[in-house]
mmCIF file of C-alpha atoms and ligand atoms in Angstrom:
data_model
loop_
_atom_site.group_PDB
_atom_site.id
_atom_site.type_symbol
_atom_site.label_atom_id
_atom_site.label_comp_id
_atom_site.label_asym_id
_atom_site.label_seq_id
_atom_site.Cartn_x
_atom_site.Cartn_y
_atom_site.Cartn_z
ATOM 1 C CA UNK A 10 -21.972 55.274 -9.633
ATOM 2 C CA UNK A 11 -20.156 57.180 -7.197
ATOM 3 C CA UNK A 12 -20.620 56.515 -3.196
ATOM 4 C CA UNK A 13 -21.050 59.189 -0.744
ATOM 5 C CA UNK A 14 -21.722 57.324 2.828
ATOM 6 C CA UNK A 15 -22.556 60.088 5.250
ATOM 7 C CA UNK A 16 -22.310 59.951 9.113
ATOM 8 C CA UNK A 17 -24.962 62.193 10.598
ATOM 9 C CA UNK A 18 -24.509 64.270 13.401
ATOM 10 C CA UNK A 19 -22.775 63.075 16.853
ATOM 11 C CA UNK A 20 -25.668 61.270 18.891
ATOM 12 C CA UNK A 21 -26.888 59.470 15.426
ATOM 13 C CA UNK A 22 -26.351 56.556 13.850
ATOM 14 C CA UNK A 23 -24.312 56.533 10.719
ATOM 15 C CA UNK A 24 -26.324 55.033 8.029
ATOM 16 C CA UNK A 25 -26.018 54.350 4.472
ATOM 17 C CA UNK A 26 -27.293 57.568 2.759
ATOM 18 C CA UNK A 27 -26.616 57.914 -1.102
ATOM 19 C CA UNK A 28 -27.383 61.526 -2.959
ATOM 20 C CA UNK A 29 -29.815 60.985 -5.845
ATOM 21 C CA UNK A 30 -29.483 64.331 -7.980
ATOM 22 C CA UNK A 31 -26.817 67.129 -7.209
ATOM 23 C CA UNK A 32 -29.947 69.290 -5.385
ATOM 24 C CA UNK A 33 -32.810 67.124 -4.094
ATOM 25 C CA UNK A 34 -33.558 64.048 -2.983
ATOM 26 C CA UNK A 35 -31.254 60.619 -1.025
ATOM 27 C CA UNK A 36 -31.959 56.930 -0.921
ATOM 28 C CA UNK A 37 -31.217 55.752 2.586
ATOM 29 C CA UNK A 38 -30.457 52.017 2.443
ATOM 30 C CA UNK A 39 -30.244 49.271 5.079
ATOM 31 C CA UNK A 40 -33.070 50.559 6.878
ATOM 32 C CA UNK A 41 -36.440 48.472 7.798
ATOM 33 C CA UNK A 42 -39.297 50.821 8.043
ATOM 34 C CA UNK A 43 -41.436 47.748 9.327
ATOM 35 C CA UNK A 44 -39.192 47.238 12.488
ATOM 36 C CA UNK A 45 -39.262 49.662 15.500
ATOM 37 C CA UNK A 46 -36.359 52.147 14.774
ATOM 38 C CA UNK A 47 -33.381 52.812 17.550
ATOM 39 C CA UNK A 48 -33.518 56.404 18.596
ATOM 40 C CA UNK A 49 -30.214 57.365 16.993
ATOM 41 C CA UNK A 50 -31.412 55.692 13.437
ATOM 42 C CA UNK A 51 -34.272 57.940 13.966
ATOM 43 C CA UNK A 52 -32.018 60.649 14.343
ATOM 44 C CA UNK A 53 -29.998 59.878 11.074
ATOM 45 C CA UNK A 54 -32.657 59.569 9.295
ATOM 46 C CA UNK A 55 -34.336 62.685 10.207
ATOM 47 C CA UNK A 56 -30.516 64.510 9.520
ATOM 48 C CA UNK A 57 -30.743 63.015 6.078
ATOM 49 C CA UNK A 58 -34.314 64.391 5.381
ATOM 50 C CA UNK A 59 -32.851 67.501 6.394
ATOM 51 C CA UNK A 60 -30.032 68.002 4.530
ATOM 52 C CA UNK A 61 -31.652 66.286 0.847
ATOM 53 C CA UNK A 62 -34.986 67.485 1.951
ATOM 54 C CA UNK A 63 -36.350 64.164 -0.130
ATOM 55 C CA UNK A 64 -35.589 60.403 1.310
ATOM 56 C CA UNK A 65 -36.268 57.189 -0.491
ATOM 57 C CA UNK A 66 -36.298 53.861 1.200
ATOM 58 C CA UNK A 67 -36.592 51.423 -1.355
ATOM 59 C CA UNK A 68 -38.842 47.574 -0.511
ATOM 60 C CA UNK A 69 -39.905 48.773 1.992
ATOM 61 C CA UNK A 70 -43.268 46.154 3.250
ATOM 62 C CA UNK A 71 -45.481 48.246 5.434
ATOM 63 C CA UNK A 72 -48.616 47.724 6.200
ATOM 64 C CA UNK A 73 -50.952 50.863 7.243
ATOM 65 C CA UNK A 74 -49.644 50.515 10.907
ATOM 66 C CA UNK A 75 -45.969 50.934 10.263
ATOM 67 C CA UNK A 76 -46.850 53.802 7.945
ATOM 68 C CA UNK A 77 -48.701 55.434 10.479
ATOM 69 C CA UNK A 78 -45.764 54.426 13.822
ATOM 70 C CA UNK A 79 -42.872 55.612 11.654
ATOM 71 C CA UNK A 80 -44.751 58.668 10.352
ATOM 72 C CA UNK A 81 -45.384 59.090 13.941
ATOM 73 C CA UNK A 82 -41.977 59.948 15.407
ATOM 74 C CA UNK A 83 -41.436 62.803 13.010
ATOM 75 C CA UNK A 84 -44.836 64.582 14.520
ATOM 76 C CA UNK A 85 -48.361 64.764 15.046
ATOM 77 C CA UNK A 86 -50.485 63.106 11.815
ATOM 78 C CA UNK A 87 -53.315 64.711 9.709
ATOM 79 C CA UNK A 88 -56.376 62.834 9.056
ATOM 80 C CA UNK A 89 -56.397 61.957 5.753
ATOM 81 C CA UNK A 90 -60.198 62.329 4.122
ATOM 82 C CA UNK A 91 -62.427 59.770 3.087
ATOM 83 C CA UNK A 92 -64.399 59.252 0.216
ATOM 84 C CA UNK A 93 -68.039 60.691 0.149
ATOM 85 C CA UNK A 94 -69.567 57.759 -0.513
ATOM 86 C CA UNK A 95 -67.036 55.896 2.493
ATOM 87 C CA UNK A 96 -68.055 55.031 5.928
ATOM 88 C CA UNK A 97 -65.772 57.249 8.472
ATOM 89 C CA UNK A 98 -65.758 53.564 10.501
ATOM 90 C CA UNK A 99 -64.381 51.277 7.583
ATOM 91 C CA UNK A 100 -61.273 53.373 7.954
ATOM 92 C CA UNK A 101 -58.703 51.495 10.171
ATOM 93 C CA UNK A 102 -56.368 53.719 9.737
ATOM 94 C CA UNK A 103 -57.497 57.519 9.365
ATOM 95 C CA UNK A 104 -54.527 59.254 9.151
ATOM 96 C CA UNK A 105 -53.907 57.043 5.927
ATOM 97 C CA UNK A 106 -55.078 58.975 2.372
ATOM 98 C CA UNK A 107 -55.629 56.561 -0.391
ATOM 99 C CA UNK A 108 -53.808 58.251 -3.856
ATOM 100 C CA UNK A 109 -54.935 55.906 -6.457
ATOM 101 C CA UNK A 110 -57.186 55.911 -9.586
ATOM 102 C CA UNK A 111 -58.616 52.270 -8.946
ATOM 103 C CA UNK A 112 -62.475 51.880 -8.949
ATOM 104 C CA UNK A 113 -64.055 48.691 -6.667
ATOM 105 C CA UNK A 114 -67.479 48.391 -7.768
ATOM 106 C CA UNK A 115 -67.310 51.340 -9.368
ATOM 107 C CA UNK A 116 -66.045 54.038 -6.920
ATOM 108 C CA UNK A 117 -63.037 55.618 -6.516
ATOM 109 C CA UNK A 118 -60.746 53.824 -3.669
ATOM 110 C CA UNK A 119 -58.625 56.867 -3.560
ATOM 111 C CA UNK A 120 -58.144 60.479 -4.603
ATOM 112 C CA UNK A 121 -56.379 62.283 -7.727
ATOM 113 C CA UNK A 122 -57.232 59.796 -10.192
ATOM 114 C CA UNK A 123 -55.253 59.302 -12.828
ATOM 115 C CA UNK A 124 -55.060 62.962 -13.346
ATOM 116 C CA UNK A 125 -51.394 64.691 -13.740
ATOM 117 C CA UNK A 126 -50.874 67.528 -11.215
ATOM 118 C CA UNK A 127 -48.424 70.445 -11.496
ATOM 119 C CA UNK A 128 -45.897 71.819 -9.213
ATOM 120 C CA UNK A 129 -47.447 72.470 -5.750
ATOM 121 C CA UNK A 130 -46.672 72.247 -2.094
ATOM 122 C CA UNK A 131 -48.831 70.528 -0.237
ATOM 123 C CA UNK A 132 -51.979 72.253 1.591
ATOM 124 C CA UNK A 133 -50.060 75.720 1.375
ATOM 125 C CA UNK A 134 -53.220 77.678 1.462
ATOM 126 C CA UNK A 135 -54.112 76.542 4.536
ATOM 127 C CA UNK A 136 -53.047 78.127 7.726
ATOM 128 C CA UNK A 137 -50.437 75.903 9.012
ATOM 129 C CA UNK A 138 -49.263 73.613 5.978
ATOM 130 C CA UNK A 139 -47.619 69.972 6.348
ATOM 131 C CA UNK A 140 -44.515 69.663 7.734
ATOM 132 C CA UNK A 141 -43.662 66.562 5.616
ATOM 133 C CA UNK A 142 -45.556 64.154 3.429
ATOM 134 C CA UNK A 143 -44.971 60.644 3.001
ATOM 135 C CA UNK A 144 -46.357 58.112 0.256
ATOM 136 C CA UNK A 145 -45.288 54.159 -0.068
ATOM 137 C CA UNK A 146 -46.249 52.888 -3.466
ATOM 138 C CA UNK A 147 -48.445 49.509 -3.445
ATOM 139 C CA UNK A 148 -48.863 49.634 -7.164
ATOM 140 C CA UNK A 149 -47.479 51.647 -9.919
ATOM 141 C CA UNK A 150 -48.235 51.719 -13.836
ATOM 142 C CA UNK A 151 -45.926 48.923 -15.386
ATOM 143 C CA UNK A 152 -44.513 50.863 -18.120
ATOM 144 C CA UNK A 153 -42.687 53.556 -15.177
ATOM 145 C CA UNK A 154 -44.685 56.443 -16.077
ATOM 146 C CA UNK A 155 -46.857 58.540 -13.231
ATOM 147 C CA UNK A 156 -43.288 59.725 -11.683
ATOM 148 C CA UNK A 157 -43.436 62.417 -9.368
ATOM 149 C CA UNK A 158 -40.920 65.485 -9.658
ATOM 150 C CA UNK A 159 -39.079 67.014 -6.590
ATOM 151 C CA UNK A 160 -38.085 70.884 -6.559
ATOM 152 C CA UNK A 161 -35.418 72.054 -4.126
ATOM 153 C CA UNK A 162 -36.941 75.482 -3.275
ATOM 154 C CA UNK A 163 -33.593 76.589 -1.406
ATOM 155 C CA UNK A 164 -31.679 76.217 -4.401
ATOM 156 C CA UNK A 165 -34.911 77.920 -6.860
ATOM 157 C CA UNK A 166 -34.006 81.199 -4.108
ATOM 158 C CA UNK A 167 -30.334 81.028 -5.327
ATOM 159 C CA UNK A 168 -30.914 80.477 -9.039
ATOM 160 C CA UNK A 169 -32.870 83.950 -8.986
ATOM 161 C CA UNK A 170 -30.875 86.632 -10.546
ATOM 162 C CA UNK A 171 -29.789 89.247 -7.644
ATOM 163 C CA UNK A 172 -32.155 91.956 -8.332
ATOM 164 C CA UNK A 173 -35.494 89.664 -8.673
ATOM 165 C CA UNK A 174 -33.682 88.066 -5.711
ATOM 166 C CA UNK A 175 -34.149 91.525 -3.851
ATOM 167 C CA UNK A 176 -37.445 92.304 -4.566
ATOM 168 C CA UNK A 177 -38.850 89.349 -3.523
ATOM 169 C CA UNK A 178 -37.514 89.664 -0.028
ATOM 170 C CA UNK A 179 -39.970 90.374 2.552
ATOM 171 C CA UNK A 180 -42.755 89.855 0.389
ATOM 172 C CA UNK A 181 -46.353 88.343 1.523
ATOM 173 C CA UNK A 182 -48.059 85.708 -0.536
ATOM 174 C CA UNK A 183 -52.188 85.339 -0.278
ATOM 175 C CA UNK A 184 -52.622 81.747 -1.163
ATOM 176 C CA UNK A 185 -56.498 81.342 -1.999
ATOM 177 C CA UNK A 186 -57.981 78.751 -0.562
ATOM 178 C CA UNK A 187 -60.646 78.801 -2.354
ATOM 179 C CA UNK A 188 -59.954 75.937 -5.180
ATOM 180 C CA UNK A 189 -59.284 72.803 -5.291
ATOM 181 C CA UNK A 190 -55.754 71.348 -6.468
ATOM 182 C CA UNK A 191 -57.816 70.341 -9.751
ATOM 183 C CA UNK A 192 -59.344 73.848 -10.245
ATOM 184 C CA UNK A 193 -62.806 73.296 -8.633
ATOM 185 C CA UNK A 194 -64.016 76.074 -6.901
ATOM 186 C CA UNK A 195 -65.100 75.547 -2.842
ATOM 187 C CA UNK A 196 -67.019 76.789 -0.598
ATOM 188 C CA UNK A 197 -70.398 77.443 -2.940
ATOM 189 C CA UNK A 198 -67.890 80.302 -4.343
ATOM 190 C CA UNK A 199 -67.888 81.506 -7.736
ATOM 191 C CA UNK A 200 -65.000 82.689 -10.167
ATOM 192 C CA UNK A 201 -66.444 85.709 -10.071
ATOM 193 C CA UNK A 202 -66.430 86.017 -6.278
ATOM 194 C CA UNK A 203 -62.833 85.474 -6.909
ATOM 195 C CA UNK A 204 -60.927 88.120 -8.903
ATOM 196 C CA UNK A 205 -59.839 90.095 -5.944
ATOM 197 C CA UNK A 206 -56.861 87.804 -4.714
ATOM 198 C CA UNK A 207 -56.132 90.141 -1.987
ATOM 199 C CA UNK A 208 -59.430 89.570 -0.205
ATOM 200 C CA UNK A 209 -60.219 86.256 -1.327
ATOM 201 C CA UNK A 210 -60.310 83.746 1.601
ATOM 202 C CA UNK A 211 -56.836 81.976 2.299
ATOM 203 C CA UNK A 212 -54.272 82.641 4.829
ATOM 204 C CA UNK A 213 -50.984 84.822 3.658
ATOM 205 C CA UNK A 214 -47.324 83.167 4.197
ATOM 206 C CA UNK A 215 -44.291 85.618 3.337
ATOM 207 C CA UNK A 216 -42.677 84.325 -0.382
ATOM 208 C CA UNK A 217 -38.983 83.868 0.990
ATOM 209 C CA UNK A 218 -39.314 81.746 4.447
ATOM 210 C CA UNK A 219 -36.648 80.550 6.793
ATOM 211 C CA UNK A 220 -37.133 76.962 7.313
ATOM 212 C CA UNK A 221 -37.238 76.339 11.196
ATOM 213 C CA UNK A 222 -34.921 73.450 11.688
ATOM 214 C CA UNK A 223 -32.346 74.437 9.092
ATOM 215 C CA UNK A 224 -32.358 77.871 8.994
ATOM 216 C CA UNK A 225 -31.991 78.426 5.203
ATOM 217 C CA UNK A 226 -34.097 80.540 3.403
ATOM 218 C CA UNK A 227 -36.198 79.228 0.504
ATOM 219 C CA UNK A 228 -38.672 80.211 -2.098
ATOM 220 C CA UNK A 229 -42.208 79.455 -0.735
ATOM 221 C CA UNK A 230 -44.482 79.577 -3.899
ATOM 222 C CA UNK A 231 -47.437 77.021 -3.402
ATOM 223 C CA UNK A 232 -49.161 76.686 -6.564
ATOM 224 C CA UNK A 233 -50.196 78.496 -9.717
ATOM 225 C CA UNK A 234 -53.223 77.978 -12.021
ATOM 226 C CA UNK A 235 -52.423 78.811 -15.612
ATOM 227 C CA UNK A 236 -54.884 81.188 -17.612
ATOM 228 C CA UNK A 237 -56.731 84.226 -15.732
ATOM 229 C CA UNK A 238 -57.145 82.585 -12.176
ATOM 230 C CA UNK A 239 -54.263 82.794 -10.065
ATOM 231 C CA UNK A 240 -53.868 80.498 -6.606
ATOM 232 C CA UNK A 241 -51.678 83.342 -5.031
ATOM 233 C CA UNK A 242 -51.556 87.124 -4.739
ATOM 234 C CA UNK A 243 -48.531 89.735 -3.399
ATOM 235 C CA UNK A 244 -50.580 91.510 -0.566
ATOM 236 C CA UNK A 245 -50.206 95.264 -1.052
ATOM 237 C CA UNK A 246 -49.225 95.004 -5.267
ATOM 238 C CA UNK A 247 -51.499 95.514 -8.237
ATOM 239 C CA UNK A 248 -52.637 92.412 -9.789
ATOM 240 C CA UNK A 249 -51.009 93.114 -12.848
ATOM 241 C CA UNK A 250 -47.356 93.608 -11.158
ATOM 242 C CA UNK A 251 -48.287 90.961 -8.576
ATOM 243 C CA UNK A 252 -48.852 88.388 -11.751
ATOM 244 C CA UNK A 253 -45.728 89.732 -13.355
ATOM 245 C CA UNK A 254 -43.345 89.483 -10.748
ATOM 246 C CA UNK A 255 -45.235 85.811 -9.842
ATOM 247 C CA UNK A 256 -44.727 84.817 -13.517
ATOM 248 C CA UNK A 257 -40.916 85.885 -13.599
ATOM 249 C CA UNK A 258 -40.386 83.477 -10.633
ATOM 250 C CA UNK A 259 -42.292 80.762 -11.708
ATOM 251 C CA UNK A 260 -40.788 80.793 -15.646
ATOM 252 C CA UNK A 261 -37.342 80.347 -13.715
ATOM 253 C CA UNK A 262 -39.247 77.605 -11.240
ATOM 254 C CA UNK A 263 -40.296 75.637 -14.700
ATOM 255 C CA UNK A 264 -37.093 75.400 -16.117
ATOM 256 C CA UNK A 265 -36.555 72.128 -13.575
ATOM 257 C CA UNK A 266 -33.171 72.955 -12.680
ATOM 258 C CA UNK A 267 -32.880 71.975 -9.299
ATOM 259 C CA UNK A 268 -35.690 68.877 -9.541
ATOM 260 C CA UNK A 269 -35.479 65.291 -9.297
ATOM 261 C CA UNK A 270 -37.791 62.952 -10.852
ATOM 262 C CA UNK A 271 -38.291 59.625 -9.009
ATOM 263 C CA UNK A 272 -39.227 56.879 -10.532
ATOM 264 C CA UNK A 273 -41.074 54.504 -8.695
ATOM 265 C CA UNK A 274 -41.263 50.955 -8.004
ATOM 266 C CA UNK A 275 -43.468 48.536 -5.788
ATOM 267 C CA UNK A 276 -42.616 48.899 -1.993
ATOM 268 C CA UNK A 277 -40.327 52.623 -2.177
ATOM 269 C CA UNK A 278 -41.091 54.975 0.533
ATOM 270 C CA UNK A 279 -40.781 58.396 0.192
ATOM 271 C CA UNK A 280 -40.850 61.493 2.700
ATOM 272 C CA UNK A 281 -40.425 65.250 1.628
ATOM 273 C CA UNK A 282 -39.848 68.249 3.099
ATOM 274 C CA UNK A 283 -43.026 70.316 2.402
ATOM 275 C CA UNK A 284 -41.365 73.469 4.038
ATOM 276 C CA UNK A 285 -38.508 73.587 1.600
ATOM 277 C CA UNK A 286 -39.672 71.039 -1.697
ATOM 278 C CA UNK A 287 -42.109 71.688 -4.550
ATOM 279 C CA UNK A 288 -43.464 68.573 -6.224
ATOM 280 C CA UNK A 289 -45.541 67.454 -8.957
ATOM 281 C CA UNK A 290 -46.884 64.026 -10.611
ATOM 282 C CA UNK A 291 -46.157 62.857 -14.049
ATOM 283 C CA UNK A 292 -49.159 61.740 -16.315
ATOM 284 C CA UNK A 293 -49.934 58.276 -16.524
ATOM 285 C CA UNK A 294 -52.531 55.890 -18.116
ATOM 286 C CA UNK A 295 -55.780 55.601 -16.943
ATOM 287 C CA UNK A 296 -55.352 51.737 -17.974
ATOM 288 C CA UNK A 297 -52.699 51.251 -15.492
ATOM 289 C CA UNK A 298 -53.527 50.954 -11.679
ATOM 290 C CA UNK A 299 -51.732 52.695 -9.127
ATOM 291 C CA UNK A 300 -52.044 52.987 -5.899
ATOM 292 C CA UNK A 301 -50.127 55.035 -2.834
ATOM 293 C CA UNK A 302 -51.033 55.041 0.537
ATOM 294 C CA UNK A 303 -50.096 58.440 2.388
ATOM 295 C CA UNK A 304 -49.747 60.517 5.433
ATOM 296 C CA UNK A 305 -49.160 64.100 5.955
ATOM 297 C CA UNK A 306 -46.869 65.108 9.252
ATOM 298 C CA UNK A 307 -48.762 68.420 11.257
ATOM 299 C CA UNK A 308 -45.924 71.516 11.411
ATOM 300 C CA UNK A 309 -46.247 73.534 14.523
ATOM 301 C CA UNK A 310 -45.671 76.268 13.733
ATOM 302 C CA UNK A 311 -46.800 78.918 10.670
ATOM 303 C CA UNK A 312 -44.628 79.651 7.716
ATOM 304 C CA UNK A 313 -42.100 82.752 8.816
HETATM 305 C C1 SIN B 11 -49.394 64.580 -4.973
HETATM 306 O O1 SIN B 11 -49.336 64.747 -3.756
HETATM 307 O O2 SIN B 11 -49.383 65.533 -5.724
HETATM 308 C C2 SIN B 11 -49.462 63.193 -5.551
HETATM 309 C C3 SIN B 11 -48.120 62.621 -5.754
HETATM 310 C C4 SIN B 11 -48.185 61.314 -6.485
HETATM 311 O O3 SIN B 11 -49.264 60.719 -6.623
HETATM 312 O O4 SIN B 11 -47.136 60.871 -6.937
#
């Protein structure tokens, strides 16, 4: 395997950080997540989410605590939710989501199940989406399936052909918010209150956006729902052109060209880039326990 070391920028440590695909993703070695970080490791490490937009530190042993401190430096935290039947004051550690199809005594400890999910960015049809996302895997399936897929969305822009390229530009997406990520409909809404996109509730983010700290400008899709129901809408087209031109990009998004799979093992830490990365999770057995504890880094400001 071929070695690229990278020194980030002046006032940052170099550290060890080794490209995973051609597009997407890094493994950044020699780094203790449990430890309190120097400033300037903080600093490389932040340059390297930047510029791979995916980092993996591998054996990493964290408990909840050094989740939540390192998740910390990069921003403000969501509060991750808790299960109906779960008392808000069990929860140590709120801003921790549970991702796991275990049962204890019958109930859930954890959200998603053993259900695959497709390509989506986190929380996009909400008003001010995720920054980042981070998950550290306690347990995963022994036979490596239940992977989770990375999409560069900088490089998706590119690999559009110049003229869908142009029409795109300047475009605004309605991302309904509507539904769940498993197709469950919110709210005490119906499918039939629904079928007009445009007015549906959900805030609208343009589809190219300029990602604030980097300045490149990448495809900013969110999710789609296959059959009639679409998640998102181009304000101001007809829905027939608007699913058209939506199913033109996302046949190109589906070809995987610029997407990573990683494959996990017990103890890896992993933080996207939720302005600039699509991702989506593998199927796996419902035999097979796995379990990912999570947190989701506030942006502050909107999509532009
Ligand atoms: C998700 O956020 O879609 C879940 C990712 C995973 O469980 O690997």
């Amino acid at each position: 395997m071929s070695v690229n070391v990278e020194s980030a920028h002046d006032d940052a440590a170099t550290i060890d950080v080794r490209p995973l695909s051609e597009t997407i993703g890094a493994e950044i070695r020699d780094v203790d997540l449990s430890t309190e970080l120097a400033p300037s490791t903080l600093d490389a490490v932040h340059r390297a989410w930047l510029d791979h937009s995916v980092v993996v530190l591998r054996n990493q042993h964290l408990e909840d605590a050094d989740l939540v401190r390192f998740s910390k430096h990069f921003g403000e935290l969501d509060f991750g939710p808790n299960m109906a039947w779960q008392p808000e004051s069990d929860r140590e550690h709120p801003e921790v989501f549970v991702i796991s199809n275990v049962l204890e005594n019958g109930k859930p400890i954890g959200f998603l199940g053993d259900t695959e999910v497709d390509w989506h960015t986190d929380l996009c049809h909400t008003v001010l989406p995720p920054k980042a996302s981070t998950l550290h895997a306690r347990e995963i399936p022994s036979d490596g399936s239940g992977n989770t897929g990375y999409m560069n969305m900088y490089a998706l822009l590119e690999a559009l052909p110049d003229d869908l390229r142009r029409r795109v530009d300047g475009l605004q997406l309605k991302h309904e918010d509507a539904h769940t990520l498993q197709g469950e409909v919110r709210f005490g809404l119906s499918e039939a209150d629904l079928t007009d996109l445009e007015n549906a509730p959900g805030p609208v983010h343009p589809l190219v956006r300029t990602h604030p700290e980097t300045g490149r400008k990448c495809l900013y899709l969110g999710r789609q729902w296959n059959g009639e129901h679409r998640a998102t809408f181009v304000m101001g087209m007809t829905r027939a052109d608007s699913d058209a031109l939506l199913d033109e990009i996302w046949a190109i998004a589906r070809r995987e060209e610029s997407v990573w799979y990683h494959k996990w093992q017990v103890g890896d830490f992993v933080m996207w880039d939720n302005r600039c990365v699509m991702h989506r999770r593998g199927p796996f057995s419902s035999a097979m326990r796995r379990i990912m504890h999570r947190t989701q880094i506030r942006d502050t400001e909107k999509p532009v």
